[in-house]
């Protein structure tokens, strides 16, 4: 029989192992529950059957706004004509990609405030087909149209989060905002608010949707854009074809960051999934070791009794 002190120590160790295992099991359960909740969060757009890739136009070949506009107009026309493509759009910074760009703004007719106190919005430059292609709904007014060109009156579209924060008690449609950045002809970015669209989980499913402003690409063209294609076929099957279309316009242009929106969504959940599985693995190991400890403590008296029985017959 084990001496009382050793038996008590073994029992204490087993109790400690069981307690640690229970804590780890509870933690893994909470992490798994959190992961499942994240999976059920609406990202604000439709991920199924959408292929995305980035095209960056070099300054050396596309120094003028007209060249940028011409390239993307033709690219989207050719992509939209491909069999299996339902719609095409482009945006500067896909949701869940980590591309975030905040800029201060003012509203015409409101009192001026010091620059350090000016509110800010997250900026997205987009083509007219972008919102429709990834399924961001229009809540008020309208989305961008082909008529919102470089010589048309400047317009913007706001997200619902932007309206809640900066226009809580008024209709934002018809208001004019000015952003603290400009491009070409000395014009400041911004314009009349013509629409309000649904919120998007830009920074992850567990983060709040940021207040956003969308600018039409034709009025604020930039060099790097993420092209999106909604398809009637498996989207990855069009990746090589889309790359050939890009290089048919400019053989020197690489196509980067090719992915489906489903893949982007899965990547955004990968960290939560990893930690849930890691803690679950630790919990399972701790529970197994605790079970071995219980078995060892419970079986020791029986083994000692067996030894005494054998020795008494010898």
Coordinates of N, CA and C in Angstrom, one line a residue, residues 17-31 275-276 278-287:
X17 N -5.0 17.8 -12.4 CA -5.1 17.5 -13.8 C -6.5 17.6 -14.3
X18 N -7.4 17.0 -13.5 CA -8.9 17.1 -13.9 C -9.4 18.5 -14.0
X19 N -8.9 19.3 -13.0 CA -9.4 20.7 -13.0 C -8.9 21.5 -14.2
X20 N -7.6 21.3 -14.5 CA -7.0 21.9 -15.7 C -7.7 21.5 -17.0
X21 N -8.0 20.2 -17.1 CA -8.7 19.7 -18.2 C -10.1 20.3 -18.4
X22 N -10.8 20.4 -17.2 CA -12.1 21.0 -17.3 C -12.1 22.5 -17.7
X23 N -11.1 23.2 -17.2 CA -10.9 24.6 -17.6 C -10.6 24.7 -19.1
X24 N -9.8 23.8 -19.6 CA -9.4 23.9 -21.1 C -10.6 23.4 -21.9
X25 N -11.4 22.5 -21.4 CA -12.6 22.1 -22.2 C -13.6 23.2 -22.2
X26 N -13.8 23.9 -21.1 CA -14.7 25.1 -21.1 C -14.2 26.2 -22.1
X27 N -12.9 26.4 -22.0 CA -12.4 27.4 -22.9 C -12.5 27.1 -24.4
X28 N -12.2 25.8 -24.7 CA -12.4 25.3 -26.1 C -13.9 25.4 -26.5
X29 N -14.8 25.1 -25.6 CA -16.2 25.2 -25.9 C -16.6 26.6 -26.2
X30 N -16.1 27.6 -25.4 CA -16.4 29.0 -25.7 C -15.8 29.5 -27.0
X31 N -14.5 29.0 -27.3 CA -13.9 29.4 -28.5 C -14.7 28.8 -29.7
X275 N -7.3 28.8 -33.1 CA -7.3 28.8 -31.7 C -8.3 27.9 -31.0
X276 N -9.5 27.8 -31.7 CA -10.5 26.9 -31.1 C -10.0 25.4 -31.2
X278 N -6.8 24.5 -31.4 CA -5.6 24.3 -30.5 C -6.0 24.1 -29.1
X279 N -6.9 24.9 -28.6 CA -7.3 24.8 -27.2 C -8.1 23.4 -27.0
X280 N -8.8 23.0 -28.0 CA -9.5 21.7 -27.9 C -8.5 20.6 -27.9
X281 N -7.4 20.7 -28.6 CA -6.4 19.7 -28.6 C -5.7 19.6 -27.2
X282 N -5.4 20.8 -26.6 CA -4.8 20.8 -25.3 C -5.8 20.2 -24.3
X283 N -7.1 20.5 -24.4 CA -8.1 20.0 -23.5 C -8.2 18.5 -23.6
X284 N -8.2 18.0 -24.8 CA -8.3 16.5 -25.0 C -7.1 15.8 -24.4
X285 N -5.9 16.4 -24.6 CA -4.7 15.8 -24.1 C -4.7 15.8 -22.5
X286 N -5.1 17.0 -22.0 CA -5.2 17.1 -20.5 C -6.2 16.1 -19.9
X287 N -7.3 15.9 -20.6 CA -8.3 15.0 -20.1 C -7.8 13.5 -20.2

